[in-house]
PDB file of C-alpha atoms and ligand atoms in Angstrom:
ATOM      1  CA  MET A   9     122.635  98.450 117.290  1.00 40.00           C
ATOM      2  CA  SER A  10     121.527  97.230 113.855  1.00 52.00           C
ATOM      3  CA  ARG A  11     122.921  98.971 110.689  1.00 75.00           C
ATOM      4  CA  ARG A  12     120.035  97.317 108.647  1.00 91.00           C
ATOM      5  CA  PRO A  13     117.855  99.863 106.851  1.00 93.00           C
ATOM      6  CA  THR A  14     114.269 100.526 107.877  1.00 96.00           C
ATOM      7  CA  ILE A  15     111.825  99.790 105.067  1.00 98.00           C
ATOM      8  CA  VAL A  16     108.176 100.607 104.791  1.00 98.00           C
ATOM      9  CA  ALA A  17     106.716  98.805 101.748  1.00 98.00           C
ATOM     10  CA  GLY A  18     103.069  99.030 100.517  1.00 98.00           C
ATOM     11  CA  ASN A  19     101.477  96.062  98.704  1.00 98.00           C
ATOM     12  CA  TRP A  20      98.483  97.319  96.804  1.00 98.00           C
ATOM     13  CA  LYS A  21      97.529  93.805  95.676  1.00 98.00           C
ATOM     14  CA  MET A  22      94.724  93.795  93.021  1.00 98.00           C
ATOM     15  CA  HIS A  23      93.705  97.400  93.743  1.00 98.00           C
ATOM     16  CA  LYS A  24      94.030 100.583  91.798  1.00 98.00           C
ATOM     17  CA  THR A  25      93.547 101.401  88.101  1.00 98.00           C
ATOM     18  CA  LEU A  26      96.249 103.360  86.361  1.00 98.00           C
ATOM     19  CA  PRO A  27      94.463 106.759  87.090  1.00 98.00           C
ATOM     20  CA  GLU A  28      93.951 105.650  90.669  1.00 98.00           C
ATOM     21  CA  GLY A  29      97.637 104.987  91.146  1.00 98.00           C
ATOM     22  CA  GLU A  30      98.436 108.385  89.572  1.00 98.00           C
ATOM     23  CA  ALA A  31      96.206 110.078  91.912  1.00 98.00           C
ATOM     24  CA  PHE A  32      97.698 108.303  94.906  1.00 98.00           C
ATOM     25  CA  LEU A  33     101.326 109.493  93.860  1.00 98.00           C
ATOM     26  CA  GLN A  34      99.950 113.150  93.365  1.00 98.00           C
ATOM     27  CA  ALA A  35      98.761 113.167  96.944  1.00 98.00           C
ATOM     28  CA  PHE A  36     101.580 111.013  98.459  1.00 98.00           C
ATOM     29  CA  LEU A  37     104.797 112.080  96.775  1.00 97.00           C
ATOM     30  CA  PRO A  38     104.920 115.849  97.665  1.00 96.00           C
ATOM     31  CA  ARG A  39     104.242 114.973 101.381  1.00 95.00           C
ATOM     32  CA  LEU A  40     106.968 112.357 101.277  1.00 95.00           C
ATOM     33  CA  ALA A  41     109.338 114.895  99.980  1.00 93.00           C
ATOM     34  CA  SER A  42     108.557 117.384 102.615  1.00 90.00           C
ATOM     35  CA  ARG A  43     109.453 115.008 105.327  1.00 85.00           C
ATOM     36  CA  LYS A  44     112.755 115.622 107.310  1.00 73.00           C
ATOM     37  CA  GLY A  45     115.846 113.451 107.773  1.00 68.00           C
ATOM     38  CA  THR A  46     117.309 110.505 105.903  1.00 71.00           C
ATOM     39  CA  GLY A  47     114.362 108.493 106.958  1.00 89.00           C
ATOM     40  CA  CYS A  48     113.259 104.939 106.170  1.00 96.00           C
ATOM     41  CA  GLN A  49     113.279 103.428 102.616  1.00 97.00           C
ATOM     42  CA  VAL A  50     109.912 103.474 100.964  1.00 98.00           C
ATOM     43  CA  VAL A  51     108.668 100.806  98.582  1.00 98.00           C
ATOM     44  CA  LEU A  52     105.330 100.619  96.652  1.00 98.00           C
ATOM     45  CA  ALA A  53     104.075  97.357  95.010  1.00 98.00           C
ATOM     46  CA  PRO A  54     101.327  98.178  92.428  1.00 98.00           C
ATOM     47  CA  ASN A  55      99.877  95.812  90.022  1.00 98.00           C
ATOM     48  CA  PHE A  56     101.786  95.262  86.703  1.00 98.00           C
ATOM     49  CA  THR A  57      99.704  97.707  84.690  1.00 98.00           C
ATOM     50  CA  LEU A  58     101.014 100.630  86.781  1.00 98.00           C
ATOM     51  CA  LEU A  59     104.636  99.880  86.997  1.00 98.00           C
ATOM     52  CA  ALA A  60     105.758 101.804  83.809  1.00 98.00           C
ATOM     53  CA  ALA A  61     103.717 104.841  84.647  1.00 98.00           C
ATOM     54  CA  MET A  62     105.002 104.964  88.129  1.00 98.00           C
ATOM     55  CA  ARG A  63     108.676 104.378  87.266  1.00 98.00           C
ATOM     56  CA  ASP A  64     109.831 107.971  86.781  1.00 98.00           C
ATOM     57  CA  PRO A  65     107.936 109.711  89.675  1.00 98.00           C
ATOM     58  CA  CYS A  66     109.093 106.963  92.049  1.00 97.00           C
ATOM     59  CA  ARG A  67     112.663 107.145  90.895  1.00 97.00           C
ATOM     60  CA  ALA A  68     112.660 110.842  91.268  1.00 96.00           C
ATOM     61  CA  ALA A  69     111.345 110.522  94.831  1.00 95.00           C
ATOM     62  CA  GLY A  70     113.696 107.686  95.887  1.00 95.00           C
ATOM     63  CA  VAL A  71     110.777 105.325  96.232  1.00 97.00           C
ATOM     64  CA  GLY A  72     111.390 101.674  95.297  1.00 98.00           C
ATOM     65  CA  LEU A  73     108.930 100.010  92.918  1.00 98.00           C
ATOM     66  CA  ALA A  74     108.036  96.458  93.482  1.00 98.00           C
ATOM     67  CA  ALA A  75     106.310  94.025  91.206  1.00 98.00           C
ATOM     68  CA  GLN A  76     103.929  91.651  93.093  1.00 98.00           C
ATOM     69  CA  ASN A  77     105.006  88.577  91.292  1.00 98.00           C
ATOM     70  CA  CYS A  78     107.113  87.221  88.463  1.00 98.00           C
ATOM     71  CA  HIS A  79     107.780  83.964  86.508  1.00 98.00           C
ATOM     72  CA  PRO A  80     111.267  82.218  86.818  1.00 98.00           C
ATOM     73  CA  GLU A  81     111.782  81.788  83.189  1.00 98.00           C
ATOM     74  CA  ALA A  82     113.181  84.705  81.063  1.00 98.00           C
ATOM     75  CA  ARG A  83     110.678  84.251  78.310  1.00 98.00           C
ATOM     76  CA  GLY A  84     108.588  81.556  76.622  1.00 98.00           C
ATOM     77  CA  ALA A  85     105.188  80.101  76.231  1.00 98.00           C
ATOM     78  CA  PHE A  86     103.741  81.118  79.734  1.00 98.00           C
ATOM     79  CA  THR A  87     100.559  82.898  78.846  1.00 98.00           C
ATOM     80  CA  GLY A  88      99.558  85.476  81.480  1.00 97.00           C
ATOM     81  CA  GLU A  89     103.025  85.469  83.194  1.00 98.00           C
ATOM     82  CA  VAL A  90     105.673  88.201  83.447  1.00 98.00           C
ATOM     83  CA  ALA A  91     109.391  87.694  83.316  1.00 98.00           C
ATOM     84  CA  VAL A  92     111.872  89.550  85.535  1.00 98.00           C
ATOM     85  CA  GLY A  93     113.557  91.262  82.626  1.00 98.00           C
ATOM     86  CA  MET A  94     110.230  92.654  81.549  1.00 98.00           C
ATOM     87  CA  LEU A  95     109.709  94.002  85.087  1.00 98.00           C
ATOM     88  CA  ALA A  96     113.131  95.677  85.231  1.00 98.00           C
ATOM     89  CA  ALA A  97     112.497  97.262  81.929  1.00 98.00           C
ATOM     90  CA  ALA A  98     109.078  98.561  83.151  1.00 98.00           C
ATOM     91  CA  GLY A  99     110.910 100.154  86.118  1.00 98.00           C
ATOM     92  CA  ALA A 100     110.639  97.668  88.983  1.00 98.00           C
ATOM     93  CA  THR A 101     113.457  97.612  91.559  1.00 98.00           C
ATOM     94  CA  HIS A 102     111.980  94.842  93.787  1.00 98.00           C
ATOM     95  CA  VAL A 103     109.825  91.828  93.411  1.00 98.00           C
ATOM     96  CA  LEU A 104     107.567  90.284  95.953  1.00 98.00           C
ATOM     97  CA  VAL A 105     108.126  86.621  95.932  1.00 98.00           C
ATOM     98  CA  GLY A 106     106.020  83.974  97.901  1.00 98.00           C
ATOM     99  CA  HIS A 107     103.331  86.181  99.273  1.00 98.00           C
ATOM    100  CA  SER A 108     101.009  84.016 101.225  1.00 96.00           C
ATOM    101  CA  GLU A 109      98.298  84.754  98.527  1.00 96.00           C
ATOM    102  CA  ARG A 110     100.523  83.266  95.907  1.00 97.00           C
ATOM    103  CA  ARG A 111     101.210  80.308  98.132  1.00 97.00           C
ATOM    104  CA  HIS A 112      97.775  79.539  99.213  1.00 95.00           C
ATOM    105  CA  LEU A 113      95.315  80.898  96.506  1.00 96.00           C
ATOM    106  CA  PHE A 114      97.680  80.053  93.614  1.00 97.00           C
ATOM    107  CA  HIS A 115      99.501  77.017  95.122  1.00 97.00           C
ATOM    108  CA  GLU A 116     102.923  78.093  94.557  1.00 98.00           C
ATOM    109  CA  ASP A 117     105.367  75.674  96.198  1.00 97.00           C
ATOM    110  CA  ASP A 118     108.627  76.124  97.792  1.00 97.00           C
ATOM    111  CA  ASP A 119     110.580  74.918  94.733  1.00 97.00           C
ATOM    112  CA  PHE A 120     108.909  77.174  92.362  1.00 98.00           C
ATOM    113  CA  LEU A 121     109.514  80.146  94.792  1.00 98.00           C
ATOM    114  CA  ARG A 122     113.226  79.163  95.119  1.00 98.00           C
ATOM    115  CA  ARG A 123     113.538  79.428  91.251  1.00 98.00           C
ATOM    116  CA  LYS A 124     111.746  82.861  91.394  1.00 98.00           C
ATOM    117  CA  VAL A 125     114.199  84.167  93.982  1.00 97.00           C
ATOM    118  CA  GLN A 126     117.051  83.082  91.759  1.00 97.00           C
ATOM    119  CA  ALA A 127     115.482  84.748  88.688  1.00 98.00           C
ATOM    120  CA  VAL A 128     114.876  88.060  90.561  1.00 98.00           C
ATOM    121  CA  LEU A 129     118.467  88.059  91.781  1.00 97.00           C
ATOM    122  CA  ALA A 130     119.886  87.120  88.403  1.00 96.00           C
ATOM    123  CA  GLY A 131     117.841  89.931  86.879  1.00 97.00           C
ATOM    124  CA  GLY A 132     119.512  92.381  89.345  1.00 97.00           C
ATOM    125  CA  LEU A 133     116.429  93.124  91.270  1.00 98.00           C
ATOM    126  CA  THR A 134     115.637  92.773  95.013  1.00 98.00           C
ATOM    127  CA  PRO A 135     113.444  89.965  95.975  1.00 98.00           C
ATOM    128  CA  ILE A 136     111.162  90.593  99.016  1.00 98.00           C
ATOM    129  CA  PHE A 137     110.789  86.940  99.978  1.00 98.00           C
ATOM    130  CA  CYS A 138     107.697  86.366 102.087  1.00 98.00           C
ATOM    131  CA  VAL A 139     107.301  83.687 104.624  1.00 98.00           C
ATOM    132  CA  GLY A 140     104.480  82.876 107.314  1.00 97.00           C
ATOM    133  CA  GLU A 141     102.492  80.164 108.941  1.00 96.00           C
ATOM    134  CA  THR A 142      98.747  79.696 108.823  1.00 94.00           C
ATOM    135  CA  LEU A 143      96.617  79.815 111.833  1.00 92.00           C
ATOM    136  CA  GLU A 144      96.303  75.878 111.799  1.00 92.00           C
ATOM    137  CA  GLU A 145     100.065  75.581 111.798  1.00 95.00           C
ATOM    138  CA  ARG A 146     100.537  78.133 114.573  1.00 93.00           C
ATOM    139  CA  THR A 147      97.956  76.379 116.662  1.00 91.00           C
ATOM    140  CA  ALA A 148      99.546  72.978 116.106  1.00 95.00           C
ATOM    141  CA  GLY A 149     102.852  74.403 117.260  1.00 95.00           C
ATOM    142  CA  GLN A 150     104.384  74.318 113.807  1.00 96.00           C
ATOM    143  CA  ALA A 151     105.013  78.068 113.190  1.00 96.00           C
ATOM    144  CA  THR A 152     108.820  77.889 113.414  1.00 97.00           C
ATOM    145  CA  ALA A 153     109.050  74.646 111.579  1.00 98.00           C
ATOM    146  CA  VAL A 154     106.982  76.019 108.603  1.00 98.00           C
ATOM    147  CA  VAL A 155     108.828  79.409 108.573  1.00 98.00           C
ATOM    148  CA  GLY A 156     112.178  77.552 108.783  1.00 97.00           C
ATOM    149  CA  ARG A 157     111.210  75.254 105.989  1.00 98.00           C
ATOM    150  CA  GLN A 158     110.130  78.073 103.712  1.00 98.00           C
ATOM    151  CA  LEU A 159     113.318  79.938 104.293  1.00 97.00           C
ATOM    152  CA  ARG A 160     115.586  76.968 103.788  1.00 96.00           C
ATOM    153  CA  ALA A 161     113.859  76.069 100.663  1.00 97.00           C
ATOM    154  CA  GLY A 162     113.594  79.616  99.169  1.00 97.00           C
ATOM    155  CA  LEU A 163     117.081  80.678  99.977  1.00 95.00           C
ATOM    156  CA  ARG A 164     118.740  77.371  99.205  1.00 92.00           C
ATOM    157  CA  ASP A 165     120.768  78.447  96.259  1.00 89.00           C
ATOM    158  CA  VAL A 166     121.531  82.057  97.546  1.00 91.00           C
ATOM    159  CA  ALA A 167     125.224  82.574  97.663  1.00 84.00           C
ATOM    160  CA  SER A 168     125.159  86.091  99.094  1.00 82.00           C
ATOM    161  CA  PRO A 169     122.582  87.790 101.302  1.00 79.00           C
ATOM    162  CA  ALA A 170     123.164  91.150  99.636  1.00 82.00           C
ATOM    163  CA  GLY A 171     120.135  92.576  98.085  1.00 89.00           C
ATOM    164  CA  ILE A 172     117.528  90.301  99.609  1.00 95.00           C
ATOM    165  CA  ILE A 173     114.640  91.426 102.009  1.00 97.00           C
ATOM    166  CA  ILE A 174     112.624  88.864 104.086  1.00 97.00           C
ATOM    167  CA  ALA A 175     109.020  89.669 105.176  1.00 98.00           C
ATOM    168  CA  TYR A 176     107.497  87.717 107.943  1.00 97.00           C
ATOM    169  CA  GLU A 177     103.740  87.580 107.463  1.00 95.00           C
ATOM    170  CA  PRO A 178     101.681  85.371 109.529  1.00 95.00           C
ATOM    171  CA  VAL A 179      98.826  84.187 107.309  1.00 93.00           C
ATOM    172  CA  TRP A 180      96.219  84.615 109.980  1.00 90.00           C
ATOM    173  CA  ALA A 181      97.172  88.355 110.345  1.00 90.00           C
ATOM    174  CA  ILE A 182      96.871  89.338 106.777  1.00 87.00           C
ATOM    175  CA  GLY A 183      93.732  91.424 105.930  1.00 84.00           C
ATOM    176  CA  THR A 184      92.111  90.049 109.133  1.00 86.00           C
ATOM    177  CA  GLY A 185      92.727  93.007 111.464  1.00 83.00           C
ATOM    178  CA  LYS A 186      94.537  90.679 113.733  1.00 83.00           C
ATOM    179  CA  THR A 187      98.180  91.542 114.310  1.00 84.00           C
ATOM    180  CA  ALA A 188     100.852  89.520 115.923  1.00 85.00           C
ATOM    181  CA  THR A 189     101.725  90.853 119.287  1.00 91.00           C
ATOM    182  CA  THR A 190     105.117  92.769 119.233  1.00 92.00           C
ATOM    183  CA  ALA A 191     106.451  90.016 121.322  1.00 92.00           C
ATOM    184  CA  ASP A 192     105.243  87.232 118.839  1.00 92.00           C
ATOM    185  CA  ALA A 193     106.730  89.252 116.008  1.00 94.00           C
ATOM    186  CA  GLN A 194     110.052  89.780 117.917  1.00 94.00           C
ATOM    187  CA  GLN A 195     110.282  86.040 118.652  1.00 94.00           C
ATOM    188  CA  MET A 196     109.725  84.959 115.061  1.00 96.00           C
ATOM    189  CA  HIS A 197     112.036  87.580 113.684  1.00 96.00           C
ATOM    190  CA  ALA A 198     114.740  86.374 116.111  1.00 94.00           C
ATOM    191  CA  PHE A 199     114.161  82.816 114.858  1.00 96.00           C
ATOM    192  CA  ILE A 200     114.366  83.953 111.235  1.00 96.00           C
ATOM    193  CA  ARG A 201     117.609  85.749 111.975  1.00 93.00           C
ATOM    194  CA  GLN A 202     119.077  82.577 113.468  1.00 92.00           C
ATOM    195  CA  ILE A 203     117.997  80.550 110.363  1.00 94.00           C
ATOM    196  CA  LEU A 204     119.501  83.294 108.090  1.00 93.00           C
ATOM    197  CA  GLY A 205     122.773  83.041 110.120  1.00 90.00           C
ATOM    198  CA  GLU A 206     122.775  79.326 109.497  1.00 90.00           C
ATOM    199  CA  LEU A 207     121.997  79.492 105.784  1.00 89.00           C
ATOM    200  CA  LEU A 208     124.163  82.575 105.084  1.00 84.00           C
ATOM    201  CA  PRO A 209     127.059  82.672 107.404  1.00 67.00           C
ATOM    202  CA  ALA A 210     128.679  85.229 105.328  1.00 68.00           C
ATOM    203  CA  GLY A 211     126.356  87.959 106.396  1.00 64.00           C
ATOM    204  CA  GLY A 212     122.721  87.059 107.080  1.00 78.00           C
ATOM    205  CA  ALA A 213     122.904  89.516 109.817  1.00 79.00           C
ATOM    206  CA  GLY A 214     122.675  92.305 107.380  1.00 86.00           C
ATOM    207  CA  MET A 215     119.391  91.329 105.789  1.00 91.00           C
ATOM    208  CA  PRO A 216     116.406  93.289 106.526  1.00 95.00           C
ATOM    209  CA  VAL A 217     113.370  91.297 108.075  1.00 96.00           C
ATOM    210  CA  LEU A 218     109.955  93.061 107.580  1.00 98.00           C
ATOM    211  CA  TYR A 219     106.848  92.185 109.614  1.00 96.00           C
ATOM    212  CA  GLY A 220     103.436  92.262 107.600  1.00 96.00           C
ATOM    213  CA  GLY A 221      99.834  91.513 108.603  1.00 95.00           C
ATOM    214  CA  SER A 222      97.321  94.156 109.448  1.00 93.00           C
ATOM    215  CA  VAL A 223      99.846  96.939 110.028  1.00 96.00           C
ATOM    216  CA  LYS A 224      98.093 100.124 110.576  1.00 96.00           C
ATOM    217  CA  PRO A 225      98.936 103.796 111.563  1.00 97.00           C
ATOM    218  CA  GLY A 226      97.946 102.756 115.055  1.00 97.00           C
ATOM    219  CA  ASN A 227     100.264  99.724 115.624  1.00 96.00           C
ATOM    220  CA  ALA A 228     103.232 100.418 113.243  1.00 97.00           C
ATOM    221  CA  ALA A 229     105.298 102.390 115.712  1.00 97.00           C
ATOM    222  CA  GLU A 230     105.093  99.524 118.275  1.00 96.00           C
ATOM    223  CA  LEU A 231     105.953  96.855 115.909  1.00 96.00           C
ATOM    224  CA  LEU A 232     108.728  98.901 114.394  1.00 96.00           C
ATOM    225  CA  ALA A 233     110.229  99.507 117.807  1.00 94.00           C
ATOM    226  CA  ALA A 234     110.971  95.653 118.292  1.00 93.00           C
ATOM    227  CA  PRO A 235     114.799  95.366 117.888  1.00 90.00           C
ATOM    228  CA  GLU A 236     114.346  92.533 115.224  1.00 93.00           C
ATOM    229  CA  VAL A 237     111.687  94.248 113.108  1.00 96.00           C
ATOM    230  CA  ASP A 238     113.527  96.146 110.368  1.00 96.00           C
ATOM    231  CA  GLY A 239     110.404  97.411 108.622  1.00 97.00           C
ATOM    232  CA  VAL A 240     106.819  96.545 107.641  1.00 98.00           C
ATOM    233  CA  LEU A 241     105.034  95.314 104.639  1.00 98.00           C
ATOM    234  CA  VAL A 242     101.544  96.938 104.619  1.00 98.00           C
ATOM    235  CA  GLY A 243      98.528  95.881 102.634  1.00 97.00           C
ATOM    236  CA  GLY A 244      95.218  97.636 103.188  1.00 97.00           C
ATOM    237  CA  ALA A 245      96.674 100.682 104.837  1.00 98.00           C
ATOM    238  CA  SER A 246      98.924 101.458 102.031  1.00 98.00           C
ATOM    239  CA  LEU A 247      96.115 102.227  99.700  1.00 98.00           C
ATOM    240  CA  GLU A 248      95.149 105.625 101.249  1.00 98.00           C
ATOM    241  CA  PRO A 249      98.106 108.180 101.076  1.00 98.00           C
ATOM    242  CA  GLU A 250      97.270 109.578 104.648  1.00 98.00           C
ATOM    243  CA  ASP A 251      97.323 106.215 106.323  1.00 98.00           C
ATOM    244  CA  PHE A 252     100.611 105.150 104.547  1.00 98.00           C
ATOM    245  CA  LEU A 253     102.269 108.488 105.283  1.00 97.00           C
ATOM    246  CA  GLN A 254     101.629 107.891 108.891  1.00 97.00           C
ATOM    247  CA  ILE A 255     103.195 104.467 108.781  1.00 98.00           C
ATOM    248  CA  VAL A 256     106.164 106.011 106.771  1.00 97.00           C
ATOM    249  CA  ALA A 257     106.459 108.610 109.565  1.00 96.00           C
ATOM    250  CA  ALA A 258     106.676 105.642 112.182  1.00 96.00           C
ATOM    251  CA  GLY A 259     109.331 104.204 109.974  1.00 97.00           C
ATOM    252  CA  ASP A 260     111.375 107.413 110.119  1.00 96.00           C
ATOM    253  CA  ARG A 261     111.151 107.537 113.667  1.00 94.00           C
ATOM    254  CA  ALA A 262     112.425 103.926 113.868  1.00 94.00           C
ATOM    255  CA  ALA A 263     115.166 104.657 111.338  1.00 94.00           C
ATOM    256  CA  ALA A 264     116.331 107.539 113.441  1.00 91.00           C
ATOM    257  CA  GLN A 265     116.841 105.130 116.462  1.00 84.00           C
ATOM    258  CA  VAL A 266     118.923 102.674 114.619  1.00 70.00           C
TER     259      VAL A 266
HETATM  260  P1  LIG B 593      97.355  93.542 105.217  1.00 96.26           P
HETATM  261  O1  LIG B 593      98.223  92.846 104.131  1.00 96.26           O
HETATM  262  O2  LIG B 593      98.157  94.648 105.741  1.00 96.26           O
HETATM  263  O3  LIG B 593      96.101  94.124 104.458  1.00 96.26           O
HETATM  264  O4  LIG B 593      97.063  92.582 106.366  1.00 96.26           O
HETATM  265  C1  LIG B 593      99.545  92.567 104.279  1.00 96.26           C
HETATM  266  C2  LIG B 593     100.118  91.925 103.151  1.00 96.26           C
HETATM  267  O5  LIG B 593      99.427  90.936 102.673  1.00 96.26           O
HETATM  268  O6  LIG B 593     101.186  92.110 102.656  1.00 96.26           O
END
């Protein structure tokens, strides 16, 4: 039996203006408050412009607030970038690092992402470190080699596993409507846990590993039932309060089983 927390995180990507984000919270938070039990941990990742406005309502509701990106340096001449200290002051509790859209569309490499993980930890926030293979890599039989490389590189300088979340998101499943089968997810999560054990003998076993990629109300429960899947990172289906609430309910049921 795992004592890892069950986490349901929503990644809003480049969606929602400030009024749209506030409207989401008005619909979402009262329903979230009315659910029963200790439940799963809920995290929302809006764009930077919503963080400060979402801080107080999310904090009051016990909802984590994730930034979608950061720069590894604390300050300086990096036009358009945001430092971890700035995110923390705006209310962020978590930071997504290495989302596949950052890796592939913005060409962020393993070493840059390792520095981001270090910066987030140094700033006292929780990195949600994302890994995952492309379709070409999977078809070529390279999926575990790629995910293993991403983990070893990104976590190389991590001394303690405390306060780190991993998200496995196969790139071919993101925004495509194709989900990894539960068996595929289970297999890769078991591999990730093995790598974490090698990298972090002191306690990689306690690190939550989330699955992401076309998670919807209709498939969340099955994915969350896999023993090695500790939660989900949800893109498109986190944009509508009703859809996301259904996934949170699936997370609550999974949390109750742990
Ligand atoms: P999706 O996105 O749920 O829309 O596939 C997941 C993600 O990119 O985190």
